[in-house]
mmCIF file of C-alpha atoms in Angstrom:
data_model
loop_
_atom_site.group_PDB
_atom_site.id
_atom_site.type_symbol
_atom_site.label_atom_id
_atom_site.label_comp_id
_atom_site.label_asym_id
_atom_site.label_seq_id
_atom_site.Cartn_x
_atom_site.Cartn_y
_atom_site.Cartn_z
ATOM 1 C CA MET A 1 2.795 -9.531 -37.621
ATOM 2 C CA SER A 2 5.845 -7.854 -36.083
ATOM 3 C CA VAL A 3 6.777 -5.953 -33.095
ATOM 4 C CA SER A 4 10.367 -4.090 -33.346
ATOM 5 C CA PHE A 5 11.234 -2.115 -30.291
ATOM 6 C CA ARG A 6 14.074 1.025 -29.973
ATOM 7 C CA GLU A 7 14.852 2.518 -27.508
ATOM 8 C CA LYS A 8 13.360 5.999 -26.470
ATOM 9 C CA PHE A 9 15.837 9.342 -26.004
ATOM 10 C CA LYS A 10 17.066 10.307 -22.695
ATOM 11 C CA SER A 11 14.434 7.210 -21.103
ATOM 12 C CA ARG A 12 16.254 5.747 -18.555
ATOM 13 C CA HIS A 13 16.197 6.665 -15.059
ATOM 14 C CA THR A 14 18.708 5.107 -12.436
ATOM 15 C CA VAL A 15 18.386 5.440 -8.460
ATOM 16 C CA ALA A 16 21.769 4.561 -6.437
ATOM 17 C CA GLY A 17 21.301 4.095 -2.935
ATOM 18 C CA GLY A 18 19.828 2.189 -0.625
ATOM 19 C CA SER A 19 17.400 0.627 -2.681
ATOM 20 C CA PRO A 20 19.290 0.315 -6.309
ATOM 21 C CA SER A 21 16.797 0.876 -9.555
ATOM 22 C CA VAL A 22 17.036 1.344 -13.318
ATOM 23 C CA GLU A 23 13.973 2.452 -15.598
ATOM 24 C CA ILE A 24 14.365 2.362 -19.211
ATOM 25 C CA VAL A 25 11.704 2.935 -21.888
ATOM 26 C CA HIS A 26 11.132 1.528 -25.243
ATOM 27 C CA LEU A 27 9.348 2.080 -28.184
ATOM 28 C CA ALA A 28 7.591 -0.114 -30.252
ATOM 29 C CA ASP A 29 6.227 -0.417 -33.629
ATOM 30 C CA VAL A 30 3.326 -2.990 -34.081
ATOM 31 C CA VAL A 31 2.628 -3.888 -37.382
ATOM 32 C CA GLY A 32 0.088 -6.634 -38.341
ATOM 33 C CA GLU A 33 -0.951 -7.959 -34.689
ATOM 34 C CA THR A 34 -5.008 -7.836 -33.273
ATOM 35 C CA ASN A 35 -4.422 -8.393 -29.307
ATOM 36 C CA GLU A 36 -1.223 -5.530 -29.226
ATOM 37 C CA ASP A 37 -0.927 -5.676 -25.425
ATOM 38 C CA LEU A 38 -0.095 -9.560 -25.703
ATOM 39 C CA ALA A 39 2.465 -9.093 -29.128
ATOM 40 C CA ILE A 40 4.299 -6.770 -27.084
ATOM 41 C CA LYS A 41 3.963 -8.372 -23.902
ATOM 42 C CA THR A 42 5.721 -11.858 -25.095
ATOM 43 C CA ALA A 43 7.778 -9.696 -27.943
ATOM 44 C CA ALA A 44 9.797 -7.770 -24.476
ATOM 45 C CA LEU A 45 10.416 -11.185 -22.523
ATOM 46 C CA ALA A 46 11.310 -12.357 -25.442
ATOM 47 C CA THR A 47 14.036 -9.045 -26.817
ATOM 48 C CA LEU A 48 14.522 -7.235 -23.563
ATOM 49 C CA PRO A 49 17.397 -7.780 -21.208
ATOM 50 C CA ASP A 50 16.743 -10.430 -18.553
ATOM 51 C CA THR A 51 18.832 -7.856 -16.070
ATOM 52 C CA TYR A 52 20.081 -4.526 -16.875
ATOM 53 C CA ASP A 53 23.875 -3.230 -14.446
ATOM 54 C CA ASP A 54 22.926 -6.602 -12.475
ATOM 55 C CA LYS A 55 19.925 -5.473 -11.308
ATOM 56 C CA PRO A 56 17.091 -8.288 -12.550
ATOM 57 C CA ARG A 57 13.625 -7.410 -14.986
ATOM 58 C CA GLN A 58 11.449 -6.712 -11.717
ATOM 59 C CA SER A 59 8.140 -5.359 -14.344
ATOM 60 C CA ILE A 60 7.291 -4.594 -17.315
ATOM 61 C CA GLU A 61 4.774 -1.374 -17.736
ATOM 62 C CA ILE A 62 2.862 -1.725 -21.159
ATOM 63 C CA GLU A 63 0.986 2.210 -22.958
ATOM 64 C CA GLU A 64 -0.602 2.958 -25.619
ATOM 65 C CA LEU A 65 0.591 5.954 -27.127
ATOM 66 C CA ALA A 66 -1.078 6.071 -30.733
ATOM 67 C CA PRO A 67 -2.737 3.211 -33.250
ATOM 68 C CA ASP A 68 -0.003 0.555 -33.438
ATOM 69 C CA LEU A 69 2.697 3.072 -31.890
ATOM 70 C CA TRP A 70 3.199 1.412 -27.388
ATOM 71 C CA GLN A 71 5.087 2.646 -24.437
ATOM 72 C CA VAL A 72 7.222 -0.420 -22.576
ATOM 73 C CA THR A 73 8.833 0.393 -19.270
ATOM 74 C CA THR A 74 10.922 -2.014 -17.850
ATOM 75 C CA THR A 75 12.174 -2.022 -14.456
ATOM 76 C CA TYR A 76 15.854 -3.771 -12.825
ATOM 77 C CA ALA A 77 16.060 -3.801 -8.705
ATOM 78 C CA PHE A 78 17.506 -6.011 -6.252
ATOM 79 C CA THR A 79 14.723 -5.132 -4.057
ATOM 80 C CA PHE A 80 12.513 -7.494 -1.525
ATOM 81 C CA GLY A 81 9.815 -5.308 0.848
ATOM 82 C CA SER A 82 12.048 -3.269 3.115
ATOM 83 C CA PHE A 83 15.429 -5.437 2.186
ATOM 84 C CA VAL A 84 18.103 -5.288 -0.905
ATOM 85 C CA LEU A 85 18.873 -8.172 -2.619
ATOM 86 C CA ALA A 86 23.083 -9.244 -3.265
ATOM 87 C CA SER A 87 23.766 -8.715 -6.729
ATOM 88 C CA ASP A 88 23.418 -12.308 -6.860
ATOM 89 C CA GLY A 89 19.138 -12.010 -6.309
ATOM 90 C CA SER A 90 19.763 -12.482 -2.056
ATOM 91 C CA ALA A 91 19.173 -11.460 0.847
ATOM 92 C CA SER A 92 19.205 -12.131 4.485
ATOM 93 C CA SER A 93 16.935 -10.764 7.389
ATOM 94 C CA PHE A 94 17.682 -11.478 11.609
ATOM 95 C CA ASP A 95 14.852 -11.448 14.710
ATOM 96 C CA THR A 96 16.039 -11.909 18.437
ATOM 97 C CA THR A 97 12.896 -10.021 20.052
ATOM 98 C CA GLY A 98 12.302 -12.631 22.431
ATOM 99 C CA GLY A 99 9.381 -14.552 23.875
ATOM 100 C CA THR A 100 8.942 -16.428 27.784
ATOM 101 C CA ARG A 101 9.221 -19.866 29.133
ATOM 102 C CA ARG A 102 8.352 -21.797 31.827
ATOM 103 C CA VAL A 103 11.727 -23.031 34.002
ATOM 104 C CA THR A 104 11.324 -25.677 37.676
ATOM 105 C CA GLN A 105 14.949 -24.497 38.243
ATOM 106 C CA SER A 106 16.357 -21.498 38.999
ATOM 107 C CA ILE A 107 19.946 -20.791 37.496
ATOM 108 C CA ARG A 108 21.295 -20.185 41.576
ATOM 109 C CA THR A 109 19.301 -19.252 44.956
ATOM 110 C CA VAL A 110 20.521 -16.176 45.955
ATOM 111 C CA SER A 111 18.928 -15.995 49.832
ATOM 112 C CA SER A 112 15.777 -18.154 51.434
ATOM 113 C CA TYR A 113 14.455 -17.149 55.059
ATOM 114 C CA ALA A 114 12.601 -19.555 57.532
ATOM 115 C CA ILE A 115 11.010 -18.284 60.909
ATOM 116 C CA GLY A 116 13.101 -17.423 63.941
ATOM 117 C CA THR A 117 16.911 -19.434 64.423
ATOM 118 C CA ALA A 118 15.297 -22.317 61.717
ATOM 119 C CA ASN A 119 16.642 -23.053 58.507
ATOM 120 C CA ALA A 120 15.005 -23.415 54.656
ATOM 121 C CA PRO A 121 14.377 -26.145 53.359
ATOM 122 C CA ASP A 122 17.316 -26.432 50.621
ATOM 123 C CA PHE A 123 15.359 -27.494 47.115
ATOM 124 C CA GLN A 124 18.821 -27.220 45.116
ATOM 125 C CA GLY A 125 16.791 -24.650 43.201
ATOM 126 C CA ALA A 126 14.091 -25.614 42.251
ATOM 127 C CA ILE A 127 11.117 -23.580 42.523
ATOM 128 C CA GLY A 128 7.765 -23.189 43.513
ATOM 129 C CA VAL A 129 8.026 -27.016 45.174
ATOM 130 C CA SER A 130 5.057 -27.384 47.258
ATOM 131 C CA GLU A 131 3.268 -30.810 47.924
ATOM 132 C CA SER A 132 1.839 -30.982 44.423
ATOM 133 C CA GLY A 133 5.150 -30.914 42.669
ATOM 134 C CA VAL A 134 7.040 -27.680 41.451
ATOM 135 C CA GLU A 135 5.730 -25.417 39.312
ATOM 136 C CA GLY A 136 8.470 -23.019 38.559
ATOM 137 C CA VAL A 137 8.529 -19.595 36.869
ATOM 138 C CA ASP A 138 7.582 -18.171 33.145
ATOM 139 C CA ILE A 139 10.755 -15.964 32.330
ATOM 140 C CA PRO A 140 11.589 -13.092 29.430
ATOM 141 C CA ASP A 141 12.810 -15.142 26.610
ATOM 142 C CA ARG A 142 15.808 -15.295 24.278
ATOM 143 C CA ARG A 143 15.008 -16.215 20.595
ATOM 144 C CA PHE A 144 17.024 -15.911 17.253
ATOM 145 C CA VAL A 145 14.831 -16.364 13.807
ATOM 146 C CA PHE A 146 15.879 -15.905 10.946
ATOM 147 C CA ARG A 147 15.535 -15.419 6.809
ATOM 148 C CA GLU A 148 17.301 -16.249 4.094
ATOM 149 C CA THR A 149 15.799 -14.569 0.634
ATOM 150 C CA ARG A 150 16.467 -16.191 -2.657
ATOM 151 C CA ILE A 151 15.941 -15.351 -6.674
ATOM 152 C CA VAL A 152 15.532 -19.361 -7.863
ATOM 153 C CA ASN A 153 14.945 -20.459 -11.569
ATOM 154 C CA ASP A 154 12.205 -21.419 -12.108
ATOM 155 C CA SER A 155 13.052 -24.337 -13.735
ATOM 156 C CA ALA A 156 15.116 -25.719 -10.478
ATOM 157 C CA VAL A 157 11.300 -25.090 -8.013
ATOM 158 C CA ASP A 158 9.882 -28.113 -9.623
ATOM 159 C CA ALA A 159 7.280 -30.693 -7.516
ATOM 160 C CA ALA A 160 10.760 -32.498 -6.290
ATOM 161 C CA TYR A 161 11.779 -29.397 -4.905
ATOM 162 C CA LYS A 162 8.964 -28.840 -3.318
ATOM 163 C CA ALA A 163 8.422 -32.038 -1.621
ATOM 164 C CA VAL A 164 12.274 -31.276 -0.134
ATOM 165 C CA ILE A 165 11.494 -28.663 1.233
ATOM 166 C CA TRP A 166 8.653 -30.331 2.336
ATOM 167 C CA GLY A 167 10.051 -33.397 3.880
ATOM 168 C CA LEU A 168 12.751 -30.607 6.075
ATOM 169 C CA THR A 169 10.350 -28.451 7.637
ATOM 170 C CA GLY A 170 10.407 -29.025 11.486
ATOM 171 C CA LYS A 171 13.404 -30.981 11.112
ATOM 172 C CA VAL A 172 16.995 -30.195 12.736
ATOM 173 C CA ASN A 173 20.388 -29.163 10.900
ATOM 174 C CA ASP A 174 22.060 -32.885 10.754
ATOM 175 C CA ALA A 175 25.823 -30.717 10.311
ATOM 176 C CA ASP A 176 26.435 -27.573 10.006
ATOM 177 C CA PHE A 177 24.751 -25.308 8.417
ATOM 178 C CA LEU A 178 25.663 -21.414 7.233
ATOM 179 C CA GLY A 179 27.888 -21.309 9.890
ATOM 180 C CA PHE A 180 25.472 -22.767 13.474
ATOM 181 C CA PRO A 181 26.500 -26.804 14.208
ATOM 182 C CA ALA A 182 24.334 -29.545 13.884
ATOM 183 C CA GLY A 183 21.360 -29.556 15.753
ATOM 184 C CA SER A 184 21.014 -25.921 17.198
ATOM 185 C CA VAL A 185 18.829 -24.916 13.445
ATOM 186 C CA ILE A 186 15.260 -25.549 13.364
ATOM 187 C CA PHE A 187 13.845 -25.292 9.578
ATOM 188 C CA HIS A 188 10.047 -23.444 10.420
ATOM 189 C CA GLY A 189 9.884 -23.945 6.411
ATOM 190 C CA ALA A 190 9.734 -21.228 2.827
ATOM 191 C CA THR A 191 7.229 -18.613 1.768
ATOM 192 C CA GLY A 192 8.116 -18.742 -2.760
ATOM 193 C CA ALA A 193 5.653 -16.883 -5.006
ATOM 194 C CA LEU A 194 6.105 -16.776 -8.861
ATOM 195 C CA ARG A 195 7.610 -12.996 -9.363
ATOM 196 C CA SER A 196 8.379 -13.850 -13.564
ATOM 197 C CA GLU A 197 7.833 -15.749 -15.967
ATOM 198 C CA THR A 198 10.883 -17.534 -14.582
ATOM 199 C CA GLU A 199 11.820 -16.294 -11.624
ATOM 200 C CA TRP A 200 10.837 -17.811 -7.674
ATOM 201 C CA GLU A 201 11.165 -15.733 -4.943
ATOM 202 C CA ILE A 202 11.995 -17.908 -1.761
ATOM 203 C CA VAL A 203 11.872 -16.758 2.016
ATOM 204 C CA TYR A 204 13.208 -19.969 4.238
ATOM 205 C CA HIS A 205 12.524 -19.518 7.491
ATOM 206 C CA PHE A 206 14.985 -20.585 10.827
ATOM 207 C CA GLU A 207 15.264 -20.566 14.255
ATOM 208 C CA PHE A 208 18.958 -20.729 16.099
ATOM 209 C CA GLN A 209 18.945 -22.534 19.878
ATOM 210 C CA PRO A 210 22.284 -23.183 20.748
ATOM 211 C CA ASN A 211 23.886 -26.727 22.065
ATOM 212 C CA ALA A 212 24.979 -26.705 25.729
ATOM 213 C CA THR A 213 27.883 -28.733 27.291
ATOM 214 C CA GLY A 214 28.742 -29.035 30.611
ATOM 215 C CA LEU A 215 24.994 -27.986 32.890
ATOM 216 C CA SER A 216 23.709 -28.689 36.330
ATOM 217 C CA VAL A 217 20.777 -29.283 37.434
ATOM 218 C CA GLY A 218 20.278 -29.530 40.896
ATOM 219 C CA GLN A 219 23.514 -31.885 42.391
ATOM 220 C CA ILE A 220 23.305 -33.104 38.630
ATOM 221 C CA SER A 221 26.093 -32.384 36.325
ATOM 222 C CA ASP A 222 28.072 -32.312 32.807
ATOM 223 C CA ILE A 223 25.054 -32.782 31.190
ATOM 224 C CA ASP A 224 25.269 -32.121 27.273
ATOM 225 C CA LYS A 225 21.677 -30.367 25.673
ATOM 226 C CA LYS A 226 21.200 -29.855 21.771
ATOM 227 C CA GLY A 227 19.486 -26.087 21.010
ATOM 228 C CA TRP A 228 16.294 -28.140 20.077
ATOM 229 C CA GLU A 229 16.827 -31.069 22.168
ATOM 230 C CA TYR A 230 13.916 -31.756 25.354
ATOM 231 C CA LEU A 231 15.508 -31.591 29.269
ATOM 232 C CA TRP A 232 13.510 -32.436 31.421
ATOM 233 C CA VAL A 233 13.868 -33.300 35.705
ATOM 234 C CA VAL A 234 12.531 -35.799 37.413
ATOM 235 C CA TYR A 235 12.101 -34.058 41.016
ATOM 236 C CA GLU A 236 11.803 -37.003 44.534
ATOM 237 C CA PRO A 237 10.544 -36.251 48.044
ATOM 238 C CA ALA A 238 13.541 -35.824 50.140
ATOM 239 C CA VAL A 239 14.964 -35.253 53.818
ATOM 240 C CA ASP A 240 17.347 -31.540 54.613
ATOM 241 C CA ASP A 241 18.733 -32.220 58.087
ATOM 242 C CA ASP A 242 19.500 -28.850 57.926
ATOM 243 C CA ALA A 243 15.554 -27.476 58.124
ATOM 244 C CA GLN A 244 14.595 -30.790 59.515
ATOM 245 C CA ALA A 245 11.922 -30.895 56.182
ATOM 246 C CA LEU A 246 10.543 -32.706 53.311
ATOM 247 C CA VAL A 247 12.189 -31.242 50.630
ATOM 248 C CA ARG A 248 11.776 -32.784 46.854
ATOM 249 C CA THR A 249 14.917 -31.957 44.733
ATOM 250 C CA PRO A 250 16.509 -33.157 41.427
ATOM 251 C CA SER A 251 17.186 -37.155 41.421
ATOM 252 C CA ALA A 252 17.386 -37.102 36.916
ATOM 253 C CA VAL A 253 17.638 -35.059 34.192
ATOM 254 C CA TYR A 254 16.932 -36.904 30.784
ATOM 255 C CA VAL A 255 17.715 -35.291 27.572
ATOM 256 C CA GLU A 256 14.858 -35.944 24.554
ATOM 257 C CA GLN A 257 15.420 -35.686 20.925
ATOM 258 C CA VAL A 258 12.160 -33.949 19.849
ATOM 259 C CA VAL A 259 12.665 -33.707 16.259
ATOM 260 C CA TYR A 260 13.788 -35.297 13.208
ATOM 261 C CA GLU A 261 17.120 -34.707 12.229
ATOM 262 C CA GLY A 262 17.589 -33.543 8.178
ATOM 263 C CA ASP A 263 19.459 -32.875 5.667
ATOM 264 C CA PHE A 264 20.037 -28.978 4.961
ATOM 265 C CA SER A 265 22.412 -28.527 2.259
ATOM 266 C CA THR A 266 18.911 -30.394 0.100
ATOM 267 C CA LEU A 267 17.824 -26.568 0.044
ATOM 268 C CA ASP A 268 20.995 -25.627 -2.093
ATOM 269 C CA LEU A 269 21.630 -22.162 0.187
#
């Protein structure tokens, strides 16, 4: 009972460029096996190289040619979807397409108008002020979403590591991470797939919001806020003497921590 491999003449097919790959064909001679295809698969995984030209093995295709003679095609590549993995099995991507967000304060009031020679009330940048409150407005917003892809040995993706990923999901970085300062990156979680008997392909999803210092809201200044902290404003009635009107203006600003911090170094990226 044995399986032996010999490389087929002129079998190597190489693709260079954006999605490099190598295909190598072997002939497998089988002696004394009943389930020959299963025996060849087991022997191929154990015998044929895991990498070629620094490219990891992606697949093994087995085809019967004759009794006790099979063809085994092994493909080595770095490709992951539309991305190209580096030689260490990593890839990065990002997306800055935005959404919308509601703001209650303008950057500045460009102009205001009132009846005749009267002065328009000064709401100190508050938007959509009415007797019931400050409505604000939805504006286009920037986002910076990025993904990190890693090829990880199966032995490292154990229950403990999966618990680390779960525990950090929804948290922000408590220290510098991939060049971003503490408090500016939130971890949205990871997706993983077993791509071979020995390797996982894991995609880690993150989003960046810049930290800010020296912000001003109305007449309140020197406000500092980390990226994923939440800033909200209290508006109180006030009298605008020039306009002789009752207005609502910012009277206090609060910066709240709304998500927990986590040690992203335990992701081992």
